[in-house]
Short mmCIF file of N, CA and C in Angstrom, two decimals:
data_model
loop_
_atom_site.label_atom_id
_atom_site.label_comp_id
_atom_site.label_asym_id
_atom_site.label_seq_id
_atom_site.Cartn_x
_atom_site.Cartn_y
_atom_site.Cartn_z
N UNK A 22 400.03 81.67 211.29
CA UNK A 22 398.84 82.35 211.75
C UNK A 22 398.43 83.41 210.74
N UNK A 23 396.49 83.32 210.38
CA UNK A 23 396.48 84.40 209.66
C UNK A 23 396.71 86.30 210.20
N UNK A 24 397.14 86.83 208.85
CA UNK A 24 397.00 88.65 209.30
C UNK A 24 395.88 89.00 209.49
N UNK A 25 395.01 89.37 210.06
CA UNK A 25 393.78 89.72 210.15
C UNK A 25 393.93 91.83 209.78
N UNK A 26 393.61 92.37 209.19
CA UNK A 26 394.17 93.76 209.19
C UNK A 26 392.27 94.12 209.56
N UNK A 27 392.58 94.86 210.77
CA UNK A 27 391.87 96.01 211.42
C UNK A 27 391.54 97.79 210.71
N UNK A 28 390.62 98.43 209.57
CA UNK A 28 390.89 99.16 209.39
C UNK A 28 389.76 100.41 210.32
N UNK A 29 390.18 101.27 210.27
CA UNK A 29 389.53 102.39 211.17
C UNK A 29 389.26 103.61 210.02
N UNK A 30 388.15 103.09 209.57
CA UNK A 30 387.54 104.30 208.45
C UNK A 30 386.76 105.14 208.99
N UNK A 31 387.14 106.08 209.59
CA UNK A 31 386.36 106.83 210.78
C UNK A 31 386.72 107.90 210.48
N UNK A 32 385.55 109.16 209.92
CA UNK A 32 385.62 110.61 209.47
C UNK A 32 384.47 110.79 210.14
N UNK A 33 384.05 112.23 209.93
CA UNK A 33 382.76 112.99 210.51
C UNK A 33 383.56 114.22 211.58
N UNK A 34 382.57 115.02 211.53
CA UNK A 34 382.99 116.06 212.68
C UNK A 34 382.43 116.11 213.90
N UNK A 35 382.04 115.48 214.44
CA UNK A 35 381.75 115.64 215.90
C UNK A 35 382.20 113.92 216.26
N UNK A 36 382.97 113.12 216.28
CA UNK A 36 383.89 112.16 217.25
C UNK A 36 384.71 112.60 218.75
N UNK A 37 383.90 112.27 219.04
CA UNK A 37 384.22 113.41 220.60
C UNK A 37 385.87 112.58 221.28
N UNK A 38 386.00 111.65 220.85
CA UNK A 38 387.07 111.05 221.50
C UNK A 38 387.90 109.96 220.51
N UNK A 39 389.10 109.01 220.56
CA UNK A 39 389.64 108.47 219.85
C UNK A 39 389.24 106.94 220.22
N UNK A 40 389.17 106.25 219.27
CA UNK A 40 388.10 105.02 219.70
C UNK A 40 389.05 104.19 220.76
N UNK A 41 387.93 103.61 221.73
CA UNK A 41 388.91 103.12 223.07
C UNK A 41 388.91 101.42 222.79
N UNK A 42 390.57 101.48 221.94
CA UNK A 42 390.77 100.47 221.39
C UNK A 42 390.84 98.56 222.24
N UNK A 43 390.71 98.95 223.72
CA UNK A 43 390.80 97.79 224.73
C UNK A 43 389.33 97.35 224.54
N UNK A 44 388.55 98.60 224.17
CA UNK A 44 387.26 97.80 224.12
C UNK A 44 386.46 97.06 223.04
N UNK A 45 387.38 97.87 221.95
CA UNK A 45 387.46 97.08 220.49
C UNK A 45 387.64 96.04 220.71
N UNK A 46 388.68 96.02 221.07
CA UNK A 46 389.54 94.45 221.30
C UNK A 46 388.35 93.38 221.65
N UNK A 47 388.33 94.25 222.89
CA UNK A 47 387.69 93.05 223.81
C UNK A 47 386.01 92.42 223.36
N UNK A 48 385.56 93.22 222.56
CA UNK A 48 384.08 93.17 221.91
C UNK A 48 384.45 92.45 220.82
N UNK A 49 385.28 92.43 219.77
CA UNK A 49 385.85 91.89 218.52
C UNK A 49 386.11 90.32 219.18
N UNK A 50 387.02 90.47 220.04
CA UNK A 50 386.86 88.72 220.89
C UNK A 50 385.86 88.19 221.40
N UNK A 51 384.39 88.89 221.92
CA UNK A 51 383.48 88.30 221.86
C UNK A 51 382.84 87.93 220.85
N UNK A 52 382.85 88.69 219.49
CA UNK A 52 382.02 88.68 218.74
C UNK A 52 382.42 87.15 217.84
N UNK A 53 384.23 87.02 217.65
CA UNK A 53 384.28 86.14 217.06
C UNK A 53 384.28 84.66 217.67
N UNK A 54 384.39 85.10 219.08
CA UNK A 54 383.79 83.33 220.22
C UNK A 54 382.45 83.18 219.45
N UNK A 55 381.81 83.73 219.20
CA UNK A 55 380.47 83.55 219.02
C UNK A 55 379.93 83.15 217.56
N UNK A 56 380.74 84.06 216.71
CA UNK A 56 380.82 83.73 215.73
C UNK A 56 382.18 83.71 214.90
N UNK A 57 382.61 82.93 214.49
CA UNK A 57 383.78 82.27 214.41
C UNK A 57 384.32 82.89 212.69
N UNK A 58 383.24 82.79 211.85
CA UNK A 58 383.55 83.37 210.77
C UNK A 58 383.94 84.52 210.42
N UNK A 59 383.41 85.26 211.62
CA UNK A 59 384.09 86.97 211.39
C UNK A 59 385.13 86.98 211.48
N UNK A 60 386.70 86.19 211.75
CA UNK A 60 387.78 86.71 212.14
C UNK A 60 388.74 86.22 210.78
N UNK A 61 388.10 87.39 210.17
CA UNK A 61 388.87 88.52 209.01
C UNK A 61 389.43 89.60 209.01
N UNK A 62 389.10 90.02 207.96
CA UNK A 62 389.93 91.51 207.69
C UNK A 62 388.13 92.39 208.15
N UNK A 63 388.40 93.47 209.02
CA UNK A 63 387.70 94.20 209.49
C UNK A 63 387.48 95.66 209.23
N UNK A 64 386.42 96.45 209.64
CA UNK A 64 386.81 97.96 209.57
C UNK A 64 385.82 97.96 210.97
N UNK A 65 386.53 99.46 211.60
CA UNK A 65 385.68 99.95 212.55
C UNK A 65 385.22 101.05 212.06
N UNK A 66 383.83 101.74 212.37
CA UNK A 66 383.66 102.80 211.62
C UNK A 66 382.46 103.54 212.86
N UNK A 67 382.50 104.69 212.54
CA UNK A 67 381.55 105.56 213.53
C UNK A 67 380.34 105.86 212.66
N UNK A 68 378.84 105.47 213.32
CA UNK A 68 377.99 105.76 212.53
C UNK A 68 376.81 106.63 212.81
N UNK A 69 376.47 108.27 212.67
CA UNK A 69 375.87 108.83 212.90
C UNK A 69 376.19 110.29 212.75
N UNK A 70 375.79 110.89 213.68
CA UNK A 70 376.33 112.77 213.89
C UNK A 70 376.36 113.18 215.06
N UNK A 71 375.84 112.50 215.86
CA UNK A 71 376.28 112.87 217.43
C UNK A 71 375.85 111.51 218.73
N UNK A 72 375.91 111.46 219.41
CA UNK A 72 375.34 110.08 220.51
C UNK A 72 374.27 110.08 220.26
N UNK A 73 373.30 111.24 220.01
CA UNK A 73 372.24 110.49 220.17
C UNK A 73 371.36 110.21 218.90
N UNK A 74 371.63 110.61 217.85
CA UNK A 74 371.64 110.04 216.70
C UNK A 74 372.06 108.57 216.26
N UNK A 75 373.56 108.52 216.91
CA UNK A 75 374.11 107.23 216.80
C UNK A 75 373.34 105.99 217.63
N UNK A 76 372.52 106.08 218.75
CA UNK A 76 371.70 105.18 219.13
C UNK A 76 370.53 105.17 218.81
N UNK A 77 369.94 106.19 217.53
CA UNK A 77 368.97 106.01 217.17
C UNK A 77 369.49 105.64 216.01
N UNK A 78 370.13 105.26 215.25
CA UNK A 78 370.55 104.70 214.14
C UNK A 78 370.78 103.24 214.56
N UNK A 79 371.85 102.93 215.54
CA UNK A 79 371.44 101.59 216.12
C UNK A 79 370.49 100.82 216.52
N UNK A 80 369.49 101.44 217.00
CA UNK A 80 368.27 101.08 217.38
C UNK A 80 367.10 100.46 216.41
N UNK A 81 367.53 100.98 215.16
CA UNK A 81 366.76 100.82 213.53
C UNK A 81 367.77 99.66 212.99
N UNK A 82 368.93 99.72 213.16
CA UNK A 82 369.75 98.60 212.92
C UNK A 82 369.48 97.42 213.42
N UNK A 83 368.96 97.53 214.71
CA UNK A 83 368.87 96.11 215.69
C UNK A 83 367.35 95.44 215.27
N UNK A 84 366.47 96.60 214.96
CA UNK A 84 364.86 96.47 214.72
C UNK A 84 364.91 95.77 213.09
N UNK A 85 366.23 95.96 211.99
CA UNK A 85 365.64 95.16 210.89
C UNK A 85 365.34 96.80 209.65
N UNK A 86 365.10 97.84 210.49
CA UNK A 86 364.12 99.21 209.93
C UNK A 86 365.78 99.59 208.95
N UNK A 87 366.74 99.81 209.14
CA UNK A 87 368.24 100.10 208.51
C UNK A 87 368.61 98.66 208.33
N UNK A 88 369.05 98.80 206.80
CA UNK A 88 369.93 97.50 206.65
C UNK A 88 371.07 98.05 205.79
N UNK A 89 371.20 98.77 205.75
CA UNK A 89 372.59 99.10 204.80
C UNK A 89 373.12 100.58 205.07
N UNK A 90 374.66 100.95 204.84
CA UNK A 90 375.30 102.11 205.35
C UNK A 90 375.75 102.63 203.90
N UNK A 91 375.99 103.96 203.76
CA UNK A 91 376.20 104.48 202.33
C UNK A 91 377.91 105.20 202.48
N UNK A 92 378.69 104.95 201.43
CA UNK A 92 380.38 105.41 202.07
C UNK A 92 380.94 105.94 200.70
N UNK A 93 381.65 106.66 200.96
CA UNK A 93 382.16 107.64 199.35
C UNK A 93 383.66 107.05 199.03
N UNK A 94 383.43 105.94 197.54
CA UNK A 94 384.88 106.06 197.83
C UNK A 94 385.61 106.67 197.39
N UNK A 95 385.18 108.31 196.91
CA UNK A 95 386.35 109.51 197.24
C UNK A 95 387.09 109.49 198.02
N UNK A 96 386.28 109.43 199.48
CA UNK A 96 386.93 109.09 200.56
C UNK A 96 388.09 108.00 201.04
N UNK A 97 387.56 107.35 200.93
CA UNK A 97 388.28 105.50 200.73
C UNK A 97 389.18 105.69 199.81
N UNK A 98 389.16 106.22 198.93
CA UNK A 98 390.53 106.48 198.00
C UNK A 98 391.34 107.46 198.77
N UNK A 99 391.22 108.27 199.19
CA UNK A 99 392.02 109.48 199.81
C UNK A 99 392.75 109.32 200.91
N UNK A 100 391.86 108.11 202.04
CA UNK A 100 392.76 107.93 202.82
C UNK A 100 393.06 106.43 202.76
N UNK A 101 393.17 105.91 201.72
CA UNK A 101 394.04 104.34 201.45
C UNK A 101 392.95 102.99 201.75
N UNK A 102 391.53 103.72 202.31
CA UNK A 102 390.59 102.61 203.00
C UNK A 102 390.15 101.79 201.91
N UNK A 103 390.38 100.65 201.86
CA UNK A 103 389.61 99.68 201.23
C UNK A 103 388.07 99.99 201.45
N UNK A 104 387.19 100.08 199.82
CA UNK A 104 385.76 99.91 199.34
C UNK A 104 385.50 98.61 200.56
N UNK A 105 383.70 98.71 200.61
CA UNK A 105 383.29 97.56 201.30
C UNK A 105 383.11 96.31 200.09
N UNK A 106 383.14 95.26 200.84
CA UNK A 106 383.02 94.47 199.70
C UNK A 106 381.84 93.07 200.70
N UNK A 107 381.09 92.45 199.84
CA UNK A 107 380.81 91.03 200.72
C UNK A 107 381.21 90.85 201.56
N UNK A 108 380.90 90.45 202.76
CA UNK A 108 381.85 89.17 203.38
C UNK A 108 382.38 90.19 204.31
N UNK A 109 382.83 91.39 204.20
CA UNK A 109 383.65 92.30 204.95
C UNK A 109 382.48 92.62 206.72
N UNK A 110 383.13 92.30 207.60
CA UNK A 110 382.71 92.85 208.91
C UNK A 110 382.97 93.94 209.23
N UNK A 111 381.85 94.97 210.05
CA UNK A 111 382.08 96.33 210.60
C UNK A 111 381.97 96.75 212.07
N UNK A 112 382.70 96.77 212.31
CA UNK A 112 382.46 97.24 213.63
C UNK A 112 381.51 98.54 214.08
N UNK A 113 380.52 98.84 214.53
CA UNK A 113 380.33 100.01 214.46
C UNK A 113 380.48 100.75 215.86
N UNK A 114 380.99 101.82 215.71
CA UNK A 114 380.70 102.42 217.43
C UNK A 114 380.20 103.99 217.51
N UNK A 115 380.28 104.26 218.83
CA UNK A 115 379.91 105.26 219.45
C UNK A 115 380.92 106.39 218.95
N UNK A 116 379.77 107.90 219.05
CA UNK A 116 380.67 108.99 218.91
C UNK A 116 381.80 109.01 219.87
N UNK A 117 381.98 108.22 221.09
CA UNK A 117 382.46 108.27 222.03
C UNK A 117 383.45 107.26 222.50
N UNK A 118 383.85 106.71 221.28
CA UNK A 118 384.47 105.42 220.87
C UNK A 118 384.29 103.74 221.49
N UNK A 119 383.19 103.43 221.60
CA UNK A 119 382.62 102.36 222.64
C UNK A 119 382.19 101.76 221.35
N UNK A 120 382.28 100.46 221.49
CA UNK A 120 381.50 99.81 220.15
C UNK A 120 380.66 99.16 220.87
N UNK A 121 378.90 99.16 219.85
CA UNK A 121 377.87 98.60 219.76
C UNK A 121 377.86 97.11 219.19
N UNK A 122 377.71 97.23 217.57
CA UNK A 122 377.41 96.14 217.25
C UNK A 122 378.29 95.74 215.94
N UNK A 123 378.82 94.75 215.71
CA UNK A 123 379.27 94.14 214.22
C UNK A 123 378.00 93.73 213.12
N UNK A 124 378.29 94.76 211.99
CA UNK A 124 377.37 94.09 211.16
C UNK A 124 378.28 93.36 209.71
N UNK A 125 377.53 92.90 208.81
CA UNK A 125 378.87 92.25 208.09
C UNK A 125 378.03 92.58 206.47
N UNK A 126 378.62 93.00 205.46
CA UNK A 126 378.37 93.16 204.50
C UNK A 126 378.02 92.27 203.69
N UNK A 127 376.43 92.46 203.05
CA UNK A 127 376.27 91.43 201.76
C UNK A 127 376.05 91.07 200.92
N UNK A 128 376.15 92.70 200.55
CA UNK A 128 375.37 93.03 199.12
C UNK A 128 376.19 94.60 198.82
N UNK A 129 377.00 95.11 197.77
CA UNK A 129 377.42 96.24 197.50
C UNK A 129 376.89 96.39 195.96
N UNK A 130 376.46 98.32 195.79
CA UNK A 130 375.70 98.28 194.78
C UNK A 130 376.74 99.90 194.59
N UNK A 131 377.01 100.12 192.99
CA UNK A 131 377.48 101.33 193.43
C UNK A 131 376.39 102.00 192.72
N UNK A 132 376.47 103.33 192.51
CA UNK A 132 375.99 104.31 191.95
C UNK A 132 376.31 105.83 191.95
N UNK A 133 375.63 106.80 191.66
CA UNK A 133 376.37 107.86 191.87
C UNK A 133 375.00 108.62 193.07
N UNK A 134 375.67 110.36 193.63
CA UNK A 134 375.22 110.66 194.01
C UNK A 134 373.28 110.93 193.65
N UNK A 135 373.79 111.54 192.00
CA UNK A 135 372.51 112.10 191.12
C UNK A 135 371.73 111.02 191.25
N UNK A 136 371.79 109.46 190.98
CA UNK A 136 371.00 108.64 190.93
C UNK A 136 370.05 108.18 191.95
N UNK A 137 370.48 108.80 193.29
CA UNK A 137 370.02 108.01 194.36
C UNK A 137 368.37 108.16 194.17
N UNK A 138 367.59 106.61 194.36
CA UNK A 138 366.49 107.22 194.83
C UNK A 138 366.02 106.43 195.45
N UNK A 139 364.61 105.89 195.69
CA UNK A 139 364.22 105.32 197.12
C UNK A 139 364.28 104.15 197.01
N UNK A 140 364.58 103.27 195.89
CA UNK A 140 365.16 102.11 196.21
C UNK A 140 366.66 101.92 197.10
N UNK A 141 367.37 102.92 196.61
CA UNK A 141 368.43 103.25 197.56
C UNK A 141 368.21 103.81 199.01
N UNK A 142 367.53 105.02 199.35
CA UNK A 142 367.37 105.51 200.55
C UNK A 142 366.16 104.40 201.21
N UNK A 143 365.13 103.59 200.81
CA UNK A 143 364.53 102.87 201.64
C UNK A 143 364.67 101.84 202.36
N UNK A 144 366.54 101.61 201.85
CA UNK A 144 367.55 101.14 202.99
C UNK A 144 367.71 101.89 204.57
N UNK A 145 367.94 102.50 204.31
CA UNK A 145 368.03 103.53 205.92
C UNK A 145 367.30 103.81 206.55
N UNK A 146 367.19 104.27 207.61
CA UNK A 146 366.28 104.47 208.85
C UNK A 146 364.99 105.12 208.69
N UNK A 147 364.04 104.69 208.64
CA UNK A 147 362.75 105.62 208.51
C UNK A 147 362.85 106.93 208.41
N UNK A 148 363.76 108.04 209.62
CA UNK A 148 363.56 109.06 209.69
C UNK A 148 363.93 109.84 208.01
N UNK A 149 364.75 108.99 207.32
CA UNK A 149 365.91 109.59 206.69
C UNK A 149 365.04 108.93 205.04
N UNK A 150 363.89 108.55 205.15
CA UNK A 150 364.08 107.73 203.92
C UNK A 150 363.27 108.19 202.56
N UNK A 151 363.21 109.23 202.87
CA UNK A 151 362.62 110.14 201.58
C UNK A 151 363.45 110.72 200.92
N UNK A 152 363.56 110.66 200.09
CA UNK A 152 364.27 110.86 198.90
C UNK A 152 365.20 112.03 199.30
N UNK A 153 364.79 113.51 199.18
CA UNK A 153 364.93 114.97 199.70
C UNK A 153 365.58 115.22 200.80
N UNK A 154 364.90 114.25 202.22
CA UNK A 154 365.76 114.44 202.98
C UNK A 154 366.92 113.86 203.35
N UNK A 155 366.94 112.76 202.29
CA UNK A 155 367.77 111.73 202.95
C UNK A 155 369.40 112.43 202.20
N UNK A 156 368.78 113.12 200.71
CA UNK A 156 369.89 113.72 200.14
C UNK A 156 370.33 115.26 200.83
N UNK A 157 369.49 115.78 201.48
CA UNK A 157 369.87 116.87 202.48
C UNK A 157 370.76 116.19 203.25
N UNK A 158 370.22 115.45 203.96
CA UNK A 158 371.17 114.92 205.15
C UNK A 158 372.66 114.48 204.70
N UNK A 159 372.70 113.92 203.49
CA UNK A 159 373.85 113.02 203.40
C UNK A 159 375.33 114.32 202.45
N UNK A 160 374.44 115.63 202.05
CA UNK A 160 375.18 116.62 201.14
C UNK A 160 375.77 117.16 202.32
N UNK A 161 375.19 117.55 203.56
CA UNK A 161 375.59 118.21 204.60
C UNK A 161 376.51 117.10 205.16
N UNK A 162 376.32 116.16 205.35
CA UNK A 162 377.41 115.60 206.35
C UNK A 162 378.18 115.32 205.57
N UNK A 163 378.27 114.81 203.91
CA UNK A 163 379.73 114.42 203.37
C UNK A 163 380.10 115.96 202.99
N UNK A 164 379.50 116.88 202.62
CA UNK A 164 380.17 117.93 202.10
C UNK A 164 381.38 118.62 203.65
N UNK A 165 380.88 118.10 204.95
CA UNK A 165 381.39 118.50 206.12
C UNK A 165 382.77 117.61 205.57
N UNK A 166 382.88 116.20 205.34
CA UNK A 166 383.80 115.45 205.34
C UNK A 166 385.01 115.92 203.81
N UNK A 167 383.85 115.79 202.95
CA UNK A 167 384.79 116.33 201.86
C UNK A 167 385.47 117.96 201.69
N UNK A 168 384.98 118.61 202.10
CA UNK A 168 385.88 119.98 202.02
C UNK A 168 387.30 120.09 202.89
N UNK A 169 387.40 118.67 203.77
CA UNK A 169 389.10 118.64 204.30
C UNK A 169 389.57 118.14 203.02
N UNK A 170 388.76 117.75 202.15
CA UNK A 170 389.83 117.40 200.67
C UNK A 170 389.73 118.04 199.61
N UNK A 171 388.68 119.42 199.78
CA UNK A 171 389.02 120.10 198.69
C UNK A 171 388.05 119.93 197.95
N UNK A 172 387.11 118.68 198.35
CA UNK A 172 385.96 118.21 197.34
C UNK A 172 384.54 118.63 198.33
N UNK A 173 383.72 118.23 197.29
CA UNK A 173 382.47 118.76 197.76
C UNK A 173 381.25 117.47 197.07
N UNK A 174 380.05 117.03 197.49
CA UNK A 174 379.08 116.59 196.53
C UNK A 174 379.02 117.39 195.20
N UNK A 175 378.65 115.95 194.48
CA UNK A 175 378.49 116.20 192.76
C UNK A 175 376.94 115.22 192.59
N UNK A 176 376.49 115.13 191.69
CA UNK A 176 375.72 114.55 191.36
C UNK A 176 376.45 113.10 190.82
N UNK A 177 377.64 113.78 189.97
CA UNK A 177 378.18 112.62 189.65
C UNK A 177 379.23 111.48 190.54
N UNK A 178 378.92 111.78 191.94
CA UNK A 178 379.90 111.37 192.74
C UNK A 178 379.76 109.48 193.22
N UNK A 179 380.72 109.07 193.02
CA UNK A 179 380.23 107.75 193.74
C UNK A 179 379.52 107.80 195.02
N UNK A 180 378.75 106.95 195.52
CA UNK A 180 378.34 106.33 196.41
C UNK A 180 378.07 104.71 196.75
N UNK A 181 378.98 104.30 197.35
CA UNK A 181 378.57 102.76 197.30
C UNK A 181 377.66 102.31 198.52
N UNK A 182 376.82 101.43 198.09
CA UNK A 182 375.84 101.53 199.15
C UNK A 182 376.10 99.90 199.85
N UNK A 183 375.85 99.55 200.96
CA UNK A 183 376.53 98.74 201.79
C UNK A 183 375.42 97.97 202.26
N UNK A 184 374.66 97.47 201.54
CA UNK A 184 373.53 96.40 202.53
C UNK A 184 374.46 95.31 203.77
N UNK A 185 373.77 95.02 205.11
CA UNK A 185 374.73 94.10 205.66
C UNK A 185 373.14 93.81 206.86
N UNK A 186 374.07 92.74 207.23
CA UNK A 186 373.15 91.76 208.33
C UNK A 186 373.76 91.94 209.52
N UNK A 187 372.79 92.19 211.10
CA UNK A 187 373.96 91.96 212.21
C UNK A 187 374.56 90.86 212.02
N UNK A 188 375.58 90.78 212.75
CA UNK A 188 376.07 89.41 213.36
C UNK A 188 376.44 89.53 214.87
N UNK A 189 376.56 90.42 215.25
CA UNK A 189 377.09 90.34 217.24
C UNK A 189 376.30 91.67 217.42
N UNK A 190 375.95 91.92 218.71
CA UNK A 190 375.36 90.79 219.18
C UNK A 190 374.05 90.72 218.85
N UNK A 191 373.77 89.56 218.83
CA UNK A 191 372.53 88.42 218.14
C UNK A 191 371.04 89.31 219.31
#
């Protein structure tokens, strides 16, 4: 039987709870009845800054308006997480550990922080997709994540950017 390895790349400061892994489970077994190819190597990951952000980020996800997630692999190096790559499935869930939807990666581009510009940010959600704010938004929430390591945004910092397609539910 294959290993399937489950990873839980889940940082940010407001995760109000520890993800409620029966329901992982049990959503991950629907997702792959349905679709059969997902049952790989996985990550679950939390996507937003608070609930209700996180269902307005889903909501742009489901509409087609977000197609790709942006991830530092400062980060991913620091705590052992495997980079996204092709092919890789995500679980995404709630600040509140409930998962929404699997999307699956299919396109990775890296670059650095300094470079970003709206070919990059006109991936993400309308609200977020101007250049200015989208780099406001993203200095404040990784600089929240990186100062438990001592690090902070650089211009020169990686960013790999994560285009992906849903796959569950359809």
């Amino acid at each position: 039987m294959e290993n399937i390895q489950r990873t839980y790349s889940i940082v940010g400061p407001k995760l109000q709870v520890a993800p409620n892994i029966d329901a992982i489970d049990a959503f991950w077994a629907k997702a792959i009845a349905e679709n059969p190819s997902l049952q790989r190597d996985h990550q679950v990951r939390w996507i937003g800054l608070d609930e209700e952000t996180t269902a307005q980020i889903i909501s742009f996800i489901k509409s087609g308006e977000k197609t790709a997630t942006f991830t530092l692999p400062w980060v991913n190096s620091f705590y052992s997480w495997p980079d996204g790559y092709p092919g890789l499935p995500i679980i995404l869930m709630s600040c509140v550990g409930e998962p929404f939807l699997v999307v699956q990666i299919t396109e990775t581009i890296q670059t650095t922080f300094g470079a970003v510009d709206f070919s990059v940010t006109s991936l993400d959600g309308p609200p977020v997709r101007e250049v200015p704010v989208w780099l406001a938004l993203h200095t404040q929430y990784w600089n929240g994540i990186l100062k438990d390591l001592d690090m902070e945004c650089t211009s020169d910092m990686p960013v790999l950017v994560e285009k992906f397609v849903v796959k569950y539910p359809l």
